[in-house]
């Protein structure tokens, strides 16, 4: 079971007038820390937050998490209010964690050598019972503090008994749920905490719906685990989808300009893999595409024939060589002519593709404007008679005689226009994709033709060189052709091997995709389990009972409930705290946070049995309400620790606490006093 208790708080400040400090023993049950206003109560409470590295609940700068008395100047004379500068200061807290383990944590606020991100941990009660204990240094407030072994919050999570979940963020990346995002449900600091439930929530992790996630974690709701698992699986599926696209795209970049294309190779992840008809590489030849496997067979047969052919002299093949030269020159002319036509086609396709992209941009802008019209109409606006003076389909300017002219023909409503434009966008997107694929194929066919022309030009040079050599010399053309074929075979084999590696990678990605899809389908379809609903029902019962006891006065509590969506208080599906008085908003926070604690006492959860409220009687809440809060907290604090810090009139406070199990620590003058050590 998760657990943390504060056992002892020690504050120290070195000043120009000596050392000042405080030693406050903290007990289980209801612990009330009292001090007059501006006498150091908040110094003690904020030091608890600072000692646990939770200052980002209230500020982005660590030193600002504590009052000026610990970082700047402190009052050393209660009568004259004279101040002395703080030269160095630190805070130490003795805490008890899971299984009764005791540790003492020290953190420096101001020091010449020690940075405020340094945490010194001693394994033992070094404040209440000094001794020779093992100690080590950790860090906080920096990257890795929650996940690395030397990070303080990594250590603290283990000390408490928490396994902090890793959840997907809005950008798709996985991020840890941080301690600072859970503790607003356990620790309410005076400056910001009373603005609402989880008012101190920091959002630096980027986790989606972090308020809801923190409640799910604290109550240990199965829906949170299931939803986190679903999001984790979907994030992994997206990673696989990205890997598939990236792998295919990278390979296509490799073969771009080589005259080769991939056939039947999906660009997006498919679990129906491998397909019935296997993908293959192909090279364009005239009006068809030849699979690279067939091409390699042809080239290897040609190469064997060239190798096995007897060495022929120029005199023996002069006539044949002249005929081959004539044929090669004719083929070059044919390729040049066909290449010119193909190049013109490519230019037209490129222009068509760019035109489609411009049309899509215009349609998307039209869609945005018409969606704005629909929104304004739904809000009741009538000032939307015309959006623009051109045709929304062809964008030709309309004659003035047609604009605003009455017509018996029913025109499209804004909603119908939005639907029509969406259909147009879908159509043009398909056309753009088809045009892009056709353009790519033509470009690769053109590349293959250029490659063929290059080979023929090389052949022409070799044939001419053969005709110009002495008659007894071996044929240069045959030797050149043999080298060309060998080089082409090696190049195509290399590309084919990379293609086979690509298919192997896609096999692995598809197999992992099938596992993920199966895991997603195996997750429960019901959002809330029976145990989850029982926890929320108990939270709702406790919440409503407490509001009744606290004299909640904004309206009847009959329609109050805890939402099964975000687990926060609602009234008729509206945010409760948006419709109530400031004092009732404070009562809502009391009831909700105590309700979380009460649920944890009867059902399994990740609650640590700790609640700290700094100045809970905000907004002049009635004394009768505060008395009811103390009674409820005193009962709830059995086997837990509830700390209230207050500046309530001390005599009144003592009367309200009379007969209730509690520990009262009353500060005389200032919390920080001269100490001799």
CSV table of N, CA and C in Angstrom, one decimal, residues 456-514:
chain,number,residue,atom,x,y,z
A,456,UNK,N,23.3,2.9,-75.2
A,456,UNK,CA,23.4,2.9,-76.7
A,456,UNK,C,24.5,3.8,-77.2
A,457,UNK,N,24.6,5.0,-76.5
A,457,UNK,CA,25.6,5.9,-76.9
A,457,UNK,C,27.0,5.3,-76.6
A,458,UNK,N,27.1,4.6,-75.5
A,458,UNK,CA,28.4,3.9,-75.2
A,458,UNK,C,28.6,2.8,-76.2
A,459,UNK,N,27.6,2.1,-76.6
A,459,UNK,CA,27.7,1.1,-77.6
A,459,UNK,C,28.1,1.6,-79.0
A,460,UNK,N,27.6,2.8,-79.4
A,460,UNK,CA,27.9,3.4,-80.6
A,460,UNK,C,29.4,3.8,-80.6
A,461,UNK,N,29.9,4.3,-79.5
A,461,UNK,CA,31.3,4.7,-79.4
A,461,UNK,C,32.2,3.4,-79.5
A,462,UNK,N,31.7,2.3,-78.9
A,462,UNK,CA,32.5,1.1,-78.9
A,462,UNK,C,32.5,0.5,-80.4
A,463,UNK,N,31.3,0.6,-81.1
A,463,UNK,CA,31.2,0.1,-82.4
A,463,UNK,C,32.1,0.9,-83.4
A,464,UNK,N,32.1,2.2,-83.2
A,464,UNK,CA,33.0,3.0,-84.0
A,464,UNK,C,34.5,2.8,-83.8
A,465,UNK,N,34.8,2.6,-82.4
A,465,UNK,CA,36.2,2.3,-82.1
A,465,UNK,C,36.6,1.0,-82.7
A,466,UNK,N,35.7,0.0,-82.7
A,466,UNK,CA,36.0,-1.3,-83.3
A,466,UNK,C,36.3,-1.2,-84.8
A,467,UNK,N,35.5,-0.4,-85.5
A,467,UNK,CA,35.6,-0.2,-87.0
A,467,UNK,C,37.0,0.5,-87.3
A,468,UNK,N,37.4,1.3,-86.3
A,468,UNK,CA,38.6,2.1,-86.6
A,468,UNK,C,39.9,1.4,-86.1
A,469,UNK,N,39.8,0.2,-85.5
A,469,UNK,CA,41.0,-0.5,-85.1
A,469,UNK,C,41.5,-1.5,-86.2
A,470,UNK,N,42.8,-1.9,-86.0
A,470,UNK,CA,43.3,-2.8,-87.0
A,470,UNK,C,42.4,-4.1,-87.1
A,471,UNK,N,42.5,-4.7,-88.3
A,471,UNK,CA,41.6,-5.9,-88.6
A,471,UNK,C,41.8,-7.1,-87.7
A,472,UNK,N,43.0,-7.2,-87.2
A,472,UNK,CA,43.4,-8.4,-86.4
A,472,UNK,C,43.1,-8.2,-84.9
A,473,UNK,N,42.5,-7.0,-84.5
A,473,UNK,CA,42.3,-6.7,-83.1
A,473,UNK,C,40.9,-7.3,-82.6
A,474,UNK,N,40.8,-7.8,-81.4
A,474,UNK,CA,39.5,-8.3,-80.9
A,474,UNK,C,38.5,-7.1,-80.8
A,475,UNK,N,37.3,-7.5,-80.9
A,475,UNK,CA,36.2,-6.5,-81.0
A,475,UNK,C,36.1,-5.7,-79.6
A,476,UNK,N,36.3,-4.4,-79.7
A,476,UNK,CA,36.1,-3.5,-78.5
A,476,UNK,C,34.7,-3.5,-78.1
A,477,UNK,N,33.8,-3.5,-79.0
A,477,UNK,CA,32.3,-3.4,-78.7
A,477,UNK,C,31.9,-4.6,-77.9
A,478,UNK,N,32.4,-5.8,-78.2
A,478,UNK,CA,32.0,-7.0,-77.4
A,478,UNK,C,32.5,-7.0,-76.0
A,479,UNK,N,33.8,-6.5,-75.9
A,479,UNK,CA,34.3,-6.4,-74.5
A,479,UNK,C,33.6,-5.3,-73.7
A,480,UNK,N,33.3,-4.2,-74.4
A,480,UNK,CA,32.5,-3.1,-73.7
A,480,UNK,C,31.1,-3.6,-73.3
A,481,UNK,N,30.5,-4.3,-74.2
A,481,UNK,CA,29.1,-4.8,-73.8
A,481,UNK,C,29.2,-5.7,-72.7
A,482,UNK,N,30.2,-6.6,-72.6
A,482,UNK,CA,30.3,-7.5,-71.5
A,482,UNK,C,30.5,-6.8,-70.2
A,483,UNK,N,31.3,-5.8,-70.2
A,483,UNK,CA,31.5,-5.0,-68.9
A,483,UNK,C,30.2,-4.3,-68.5
A,484,UNK,N,29.5,-3.7,-69.5
A,484,UNK,CA,28.2,-3.0,-69.2
A,484,UNK,C,27.2,-3.9,-68.6
A,485,UNK,N,27.0,-5.1,-69.2
A,485,UNK,CA,26.0,-6.0,-68.7
A,485,UNK,C,26.4,-6.5,-67.3
A,486,UNK,N,27.7,-6.7,-67.0
A,486,UNK,CA,28.1,-7.1,-65.7
A,486,UNK,C,27.8,-6.1,-64.6
A,487,UNK,N,28.1,-4.8,-65.0
A,487,UNK,CA,27.9,-3.7,-64.1
A,487,UNK,C,26.4,-3.5,-63.8
A,488,UNK,N,25.6,-3.7,-64.9
A,488,UNK,CA,24.1,-3.5,-64.7
A,488,UNK,C,23.6,-4.7,-63.8
A,489,UNK,N,24.1,-5.9,-64.0
A,489,UNK,CA,23.6,-7.0,-63.2
A,489,UNK,C,23.9,-6.7,-61.7
A,490,UNK,N,25.2,-6.3,-61.5
A,490,UNK,CA,25.6,-6.0,-60.1
A,490,UNK,C,24.7,-4.9,-59.4
A,491,UNK,N,24.4,-3.9,-60.2
A,491,UNK,CA,23.6,-2.8,-59.7
A,491,UNK,C,22.2,-3.2,-59.4
A,492,UNK,N,21.6,-4.0,-60.3
A,492,UNK,CA,20.2,-4.4,-60.1
A,492,UNK,C,20.1,-5.5,-59.0
A,493,UNK,N,21.1,-6.3,-58.9
A,493,UNK,CA,21.1,-7.3,-57.8
A,493,UNK,C,21.2,-6.5,-56.4
A,494,UNK,N,22.0,-5.5,-56.4
A,494,UNK,CA,22.2,-4.7,-55.1
A,494,UNK,C,20.8,-4.1,-54.8
A,495,UNK,N,20.1,-3.5,-55.7
A,495,UNK,CA,18.8,-2.9,-55.5
A,495,UNK,C,17.8,-4.0,-55.1
A,496,UNK,N,17.9,-5.1,-55.8
A,496,UNK,CA,16.9,-6.2,-55.4
A,496,UNK,C,17.1,-6.7,-54.0
A,497,UNK,N,18.4,-6.8,-53.6
A,497,UNK,CA,18.7,-7.3,-52.2
A,497,UNK,C,18.1,-6.3,-51.2
A,498,UNK,N,18.3,-5.0,-51.5
A,498,UNK,CA,17.7,-4.0,-50.6
A,498,UNK,C,16.2,-4.0,-50.6
A,499,UNK,N,15.6,-4.4,-51.8
A,499,UNK,CA,14.2,-4.5,-51.8
A,499,UNK,C,13.7,-5.7,-51.0
A,500,UNK,N,14.5,-6.8,-51.0
A,500,UNK,CA,14.1,-8.0,-50.2
A,500,UNK,C,14.3,-7.6,-48.7
A,501,UNK,N,15.3,-6.8,-48.4
A,501,UNK,CA,15.5,-6.4,-47.0
A,501,UNK,C,14.3,-5.5,-46.6
A,502,UNK,N,13.8,-4.7,-47.5
A,502,UNK,CA,12.6,-3.9,-47.2
A,502,UNK,C,11.5,-4.8,-46.9
A,503,UNK,N,11.2,-5.8,-47.7
A,503,UNK,CA,10.1,-6.7,-47.5
A,503,UNK,C,10.2,-7.4,-46.2
A,504,UNK,N,11.5,-7.8,-45.8
A,504,UNK,CA,11.7,-8.4,-44.5
A,504,UNK,C,11.3,-7.4,-43.4
A,505,UNK,N,11.7,-6.2,-43.5
A,505,UNK,CA,11.3,-5.2,-42.5
A,505,UNK,C,9.8,-5.0,-42.4
A,506,UNK,N,9.2,-5.0,-43.6
A,506,UNK,CA,7.7,-4.8,-43.6
A,506,UNK,C,7.0,-6.1,-43.0
A,507,UNK,N,7.6,-7.3,-43.2
A,507,UNK,CA,7.1,-8.5,-42.5
A,507,UNK,C,7.1,-8.3,-41.0
A,508,UNK,N,8.2,-7.8,-40.5
A,508,UNK,CA,8.3,-7.6,-39.0
A,508,UNK,C,7.3,-6.6,-38.5
A,509,UNK,N,7.2,-5.4,-39.3
A,509,UNK,CA,6.3,-4.4,-38.9
A,509,UNK,C,4.8,-4.8,-38.9
A,510,UNK,N,4.5,-5.6,-40.0
A,510,UNK,CA,3.1,-6.1,-40.1
A,510,UNK,C,2.8,-7.1,-39.0
A,511,UNK,N,3.8,-8.0,-38.7
A,511,UNK,CA,3.5,-8.9,-37.6
A,511,UNK,C,3.3,-8.2,-36.3
A,512,UNK,N,4.1,-7.2,-36.0
A,512,UNK,CA,3.8,-6.4,-34.8
A,512,UNK,C,2.5,-5.7,-34.8
A,513,UNK,N,2.1,-5.2,-36.0
A,513,UNK,CA,0.8,-4.5,-36.2
A,513,UNK,C,-0.3,-5.5,-35.9
A,514,UNK,N,-0.2,-6.7,-36.3
A,514,UNK,CA,-1.3,-7.7,-36.0
A,514,UNK,C,-1.4,-7.9,-34.5
